[in-house]
Short mmCIF file of C-alpha atoms in Angstrom, two decimals:
data_model
loop_
_atom_site.label_atom_id
_atom_site.label_comp_id
_atom_site.label_asym_id
_atom_site.label_seq_id
_atom_site.Cartn_x
_atom_site.Cartn_y
_atom_site.Cartn_z
CA MET A 273 108.39 67.65 47.40
CA MET A 274 111.51 67.82 45.26
CA LYS A 275 110.98 69.84 42.07
CA LYS A 276 112.46 67.95 39.19
CA LEU A 277 113.85 69.80 36.26
CA PRO A 278 112.40 68.85 32.89
CA GLN A 279 114.78 67.07 30.52
CA ALA A 280 114.45 69.86 27.92
CA ASP A 281 115.21 72.66 30.54
CA PHE A 282 118.22 70.76 31.78
CA LYS A 283 119.62 70.35 28.24
CA ASP A 284 119.14 74.09 27.68
CA LEU A 285 120.98 74.85 30.96
CA TYR A 286 123.74 72.51 29.90
CA ASP A 287 124.09 74.07 26.36
CA LYS A 288 124.17 77.49 27.94
CA TYR A 289 126.61 76.92 30.70
CA SER A 290 128.69 73.80 30.09
CA GLY A 291 131.46 75.81 28.30
CA MET A 292 131.65 78.19 31.20
CA VAL A 293 131.80 75.49 33.79
CA TYR A 294 134.32 73.37 31.79
CA ASN A 295 136.78 76.44 31.13
CA LEU A 296 136.52 77.45 34.66
CA SER A 297 137.30 73.99 35.89
CA LEU A 298 140.29 73.80 33.43
CA SER A 299 141.67 77.00 35.00
CA TYR A 300 141.60 75.34 38.43
CA VAL A 301 143.05 71.88 37.54
CA GLN A 302 144.66 72.31 34.08
CA ASN A 303 143.69 68.86 33.17
CA ILE A 304 141.08 67.57 30.66
CA GLU A 305 139.96 64.44 32.51
CA GLU A 306 139.68 66.33 35.81
CA ALA A 307 137.95 69.34 34.34
CA GLU A 308 135.46 66.96 32.78
CA GLU A 309 134.91 65.18 36.11
CA ILE A 310 134.27 68.51 37.81
CA THR A 311 131.93 69.43 34.98
CA GLN A 312 129.90 66.29 35.56
CA ASP A 313 129.78 66.90 39.29
CA VAL A 314 128.50 70.45 38.74
CA PHE A 315 125.66 69.36 36.37
CA VAL A 316 124.68 66.51 38.70
CA LYS A 317 124.53 68.87 41.63
CA LEU A 318 122.55 71.31 39.41
CA SER A 319 120.02 68.69 38.49
CA GLN A 320 119.57 67.58 42.10
CA ASN A 321 119.48 71.20 43.61
CA ILE A 322 117.59 73.21 41.13
CA HIS A 323 114.68 73.52 43.50
CA ARG A 324 116.94 75.31 45.95
CA PHE A 325 117.85 78.06 43.61
CA GLU A 326 116.37 81.21 44.74
CA ASN A 327 116.18 84.29 42.51
CA ARG A 328 118.38 86.37 44.62
CA SER A 329 121.20 86.07 42.32
CA THR A 330 121.34 85.27 38.48
CA THR A 331 121.51 81.80 37.21
CA GLU A 332 125.05 82.53 35.95
CA THR A 333 126.32 83.66 39.43
CA TRP A 334 124.67 80.67 41.09
CA ILE A 335 126.43 78.23 38.67
CA TYR A 336 129.75 80.08 39.04
CA ARG A 337 129.48 79.75 42.79
CA ILE A 338 128.64 75.98 42.50
CA THR A 339 131.60 75.56 40.14
CA VAL A 340 134.16 77.41 42.24
CA ASN A 341 133.08 75.34 45.30
CA THR A 342 133.20 72.05 43.48
CA CYS A 343 136.74 72.95 42.13
CA LEU A 344 138.09 73.77 45.59
CA ASP A 345 136.49 70.54 47.07
CA PHE A 346 138.16 68.58 44.23
CA LEU A 347 141.50 70.15 44.90
CA LYS A 348 141.18 69.53 48.58
CA ALA A 349 140.27 65.84 48.01
CA ARG A 350 143.23 65.58 45.55
CA LYS A 351 145.61 66.95 48.32
CA THR A 352 144.29 64.39 50.84
CA LYS A 353 144.67 61.69 48.38
CA LYS A 354 148.22 62.66 47.71
CA ARG A 355 148.99 62.95 51.44
CA PHE A 356 147.55 59.54 52.30
CA GLY A 357 148.86 57.84 48.96
CA PHE A 358 152.24 57.69 50.74
CA LEU A 359 150.72 55.74 53.63
CA VAL A 360 148.81 53.50 51.25
CA SER A 361 152.14 52.73 49.47
CA LEU A 362 153.63 51.76 52.74
CA PHE A 363 151.12 49.13 53.29
CA GLN A 364 150.66 47.78 49.81
CA ASN A 365 153.00 45.21 48.76
CA THR A 366 154.56 47.07 45.75
CA THR A 367 158.00 47.68 44.46
CA ASN A 368 159.96 51.02 44.98
CA GLU A 369 158.06 52.56 41.98
CA PRO A 370 157.42 56.24 42.38
CA LEU A 371 153.72 57.35 43.11
CA PRO A 372 151.95 58.14 39.86
CA GLU A 373 151.45 61.70 39.31
CA LEU A 374 147.89 62.68 40.21
CA SER A 375 147.59 65.04 37.39
CA HIS A 376 149.68 66.73 34.87
CA PHE A 377 149.44 69.99 32.93
CA ASN A 378 147.10 69.07 30.00
CA HIS A 379 145.26 72.34 29.23
CA PRO A 380 143.61 72.19 25.72
CA GLY A 381 143.43 75.96 25.69
CA VAL A 382 147.25 76.66 25.78
CA GLU A 383 149.23 76.65 22.42
CA LEU A 384 152.25 74.70 22.19
CA GLU A 385 154.52 77.91 21.86
CA HIS A 386 153.20 79.16 25.30
CA LYS A 387 152.92 75.79 26.96
CA GLU A 388 156.14 76.00 29.05
CA ALA A 389 155.67 79.64 30.26
CA LEU A 390 152.06 79.04 30.98
CA ALA A 391 152.61 75.71 32.79
CA ASN A 392 155.08 77.53 35.01
CA ILE A 393 152.59 80.36 35.73
CA PHE A 394 149.86 77.88 36.57
CA ARG A 395 152.26 75.82 38.81
CA HIS A 396 152.90 79.02 40.84
CA MET A 397 149.13 80.09 40.77
CA ASN A 398 148.24 76.69 42.21
CA GLN A 399 150.31 77.50 45.23
CA LEU A 400 148.44 80.60 46.12
CA PRO A 401 145.85 80.68 48.86
CA GLU A 402 142.60 79.42 47.50
CA ARG A 403 140.74 82.82 47.70
CA GLN A 404 143.53 84.67 45.94
CA LYS A 405 143.53 81.94 43.15
CA THR A 406 139.86 82.09 42.78
CA VAL A 407 139.82 85.91 42.41
CA LEU A 408 142.75 85.79 39.95
CA ILE A 409 141.04 83.12 37.79
CA LEU A 410 137.81 85.01 37.76
CA ALA A 411 139.42 88.25 36.90
CA ARG A 412 142.00 87.33 34.47
CA LEU A 413 140.81 84.06 32.89
CA GLU A 414 137.02 84.56 33.07
CA GLY A 415 137.32 88.41 32.42
CA LYS A 416 134.87 89.26 35.39
CA SER A 417 134.65 92.64 36.92
CA LEU A 418 135.30 93.28 40.65
CA LYS A 419 131.47 93.65 41.20
CA GLU A 420 130.67 90.35 39.45
CA ILE A 421 133.51 88.60 41.39
CA ALA A 422 132.20 90.06 44.71
CA LEU A 423 128.70 88.54 43.84
CA ILE A 424 130.14 85.09 43.07
CA THR A 425 132.40 84.96 46.20
CA ASN A 426 130.21 86.82 48.54
CA LEU A 427 132.82 89.38 49.25
CA THR A 428 132.62 93.20 49.03
CA PRO A 429 134.26 94.72 45.86
CA LYS A 430 136.78 96.29 48.00
CA ALA A 431 137.90 92.97 49.44
CA VAL A 432 138.14 91.43 45.98
CA GLU A 433 140.30 94.30 44.78
CA SER A 434 142.66 93.90 47.67
CA LEU A 435 142.67 90.00 47.28
CA LEU A 436 143.44 90.56 43.53
CA ALA A 437 146.33 92.98 44.19
CA ARG A 438 147.84 90.52 46.79
CA ALA A 439 147.37 87.55 44.32
CA LYS A 440 149.22 89.54 41.53
CA GLN A 441 151.95 90.42 43.89
CA ASN A 442 152.37 86.99 45.41
CA LEU A 443 152.47 85.43 41.91
CA ALA A 444 155.04 87.70 40.65
CA GLN A 445 157.13 87.22 43.74
CA ARG A 446 157.12 83.56 43.43
CA ILE A 447 157.94 83.53 39.63
CA ASN A 448 160.73 86.13 40.23
CA SER A 449 162.24 83.98 43.20
CA GLN A 450 162.29 80.96 41.05
CA THR A 451 164.01 82.92 38.05
CA ARG A 452 166.74 84.11 40.53
CA GLU A 453 167.47 80.57 41.80
CA MET B 226 158.86 88.05 34.91
CA LYS B 227 157.09 91.33 35.58
CA THR B 228 153.39 91.28 36.87
CA ASP B 229 152.23 92.65 33.64
CA ASN B 230 153.91 90.09 31.56
CA THR B 231 152.51 87.36 33.74
CA MET B 232 148.89 88.79 33.29
CA GLN B 233 149.46 89.18 29.55
CA MET B 234 150.54 85.52 29.33
CA LEU B 235 147.36 84.50 31.10
CA GLU B 236 145.28 86.18 28.45
CA LYS B 237 146.79 83.79 25.91
CA VAL B 238 144.69 80.97 27.41
CA LYS B 239 142.01 80.21 24.98
CA ARG B 240 138.45 78.97 25.72
CA VAL B 241 137.77 75.52 24.66
CA ASP B 242 134.64 73.48 23.72
CA VAL B 243 133.27 70.62 25.87
CA SER B 244 133.53 67.02 24.65
CA PRO B 245 130.43 66.16 22.75
CA PHE B 246 130.05 63.02 24.83
CA LEU B 247 130.07 64.69 28.20
CA PHE B 248 126.17 65.27 28.25
CA SER B 249 125.41 61.73 27.78
CA ARG B 250 127.80 60.81 30.56
CA ILE B 251 126.08 63.39 32.88
CA GLU B 252 122.64 61.97 32.02
CA GLN B 253 123.78 58.39 32.76
CA ARG B 254 125.14 59.51 36.09
CA ILE B 255 122.00 61.27 36.93
CA HIS B 256 119.87 58.32 35.85
CA THR B 257 122.05 55.95 38.14
CA LEU B 258 121.72 58.34 40.99
CA ASN B 259 117.88 58.60 40.65
CA LYS B 260 117.56 54.82 40.42
CA ASN B 261 119.60 54.27 43.62
CA ARG B 262 117.81 56.96 45.61
CA LEU B 263 114.79 55.90 47.84
CA SER B 264 111.69 58.07 47.21
CA MET B 265 110.50 60.12 50.09
CA LYS B 266 107.31 58.40 50.15
CA ILE B 267 108.96 54.95 51.00
CA VAL B 268 111.12 56.72 53.50
CA TRP B 269 108.08 58.23 55.31
CA LEU B 270 106.07 55.04 55.05
CA SER B 271 108.99 53.05 56.56
CA ALA B 272 109.42 55.61 59.49
CA ALA B 273 105.69 55.62 60.15
CA ALA B 274 105.58 51.75 60.24
CA LEU B 275 108.59 51.66 62.59
CA GLY B 276 106.87 54.31 64.85
CA LEU B 277 103.66 52.28 64.95
CA LEU B 278 105.66 49.12 65.85
CA VAL B 279 107.36 50.85 68.87
CA LEU B 280 103.99 52.24 70.01
CA LEU B 281 102.57 48.73 69.84
CA ASN B 282 105.30 47.29 71.81
CA ILE B 283 105.03 49.96 74.41
CA HIS B 284 101.26 49.30 74.71
CA LEU B 285 101.88 45.51 75.09
CA ILE B 286 104.58 45.89 77.65
CA ASN B 287 102.23 48.23 79.78
CA ASN B 288 99.26 45.74 79.56
CA PHE B 289 101.08 42.63 80.21
CA SER B 290 103.62 43.84 82.81
CA GLY B 291 104.32 41.66 86.08
CA GLN B 292 101.64 43.56 88.06
CA GLY B 293 98.84 42.99 85.49
CA LYS B 294 99.93 39.27 85.25
CA ALA B 295 99.67 38.80 89.11
CA ASP B 296 96.18 40.49 89.14
CA ASN B 297 94.87 38.25 86.39
CA LEU B 298 96.12 35.18 88.18
CA THR B 299 94.40 36.14 91.40
CA ALA B 300 91.20 36.83 89.62
CA TYR B 301 91.47 33.43 87.83
CA ALA B 302 92.20 31.63 91.12
CA GLU B 303 89.13 33.18 92.78
CA SER B 304 86.99 32.27 89.87
CA MET B 305 87.95 28.60 90.36
CA HIS B 306 87.29 28.93 94.13
CA LEU B 307 90.89 28.42 94.89
CA SER B 308 92.73 30.29 97.57
CA PRO B 309 95.14 32.76 95.99
CA SER B 310 97.12 32.70 99.28
CA ASP B 311 100.48 30.91 99.31
CA ASN B 312 99.69 29.66 102.91
CA LEU B 313 99.32 25.98 102.62
CA TYR B 314 97.32 25.21 105.99
CA ASN B 315 94.95 28.30 106.14
CA GLU B 316 96.58 29.32 109.38
#
């Protein structure tokens, strides 16, 4: 029998973790509408799967895990949409208008004076392999320790450390190669 | 740009608050999802009814198959003092 979360408990859960889910989603997609969509997905999943939560990890770690997976799924779906969007445009009787941008940089946590530099950093970050990107976001934007990241990603702290080092190195290389061009 | 500079830039990203309308949108989505979802009771009842129907069909097919029908016909013919043989002239 599925255990339903009482309304008051769900509101408490939302009040406590919605900021965390929303900000983490923003780090992945850098777009208000998409981050809100991911936040909605995460809380719908939470309301439907609360009975599956086992106290093997903390609630926060569990929600972090669900959010990271939802963000990665969202990005994969966006990539597929972009890929097949070209095919759709071939069969639709439209003019030669360019395909609409699927998302643009619209991060409310970035001040105007840093917008250009940060948009550039995020553009390169988005090209990193997903595990490197996840570790970098959790470490640098969420301020999590290696141990906490290891718990969220189901990796060892040593593996997280190595991934983080590679992520930083890759990011710097990408940015530097762009500067030289 | 050096790695340290990039990391320092990332620290300039500020945390933001969620839209106050998001919770009601989530509630609405959950409500719609629950409304469209069949309860487990209905699913199990439907499966049981379907299983019962299949069993009934198997039972009926076994009881009224060709062999059973021929036996019934012979018994009926004998009870009416008719010859069940298909030989017309009793040779």
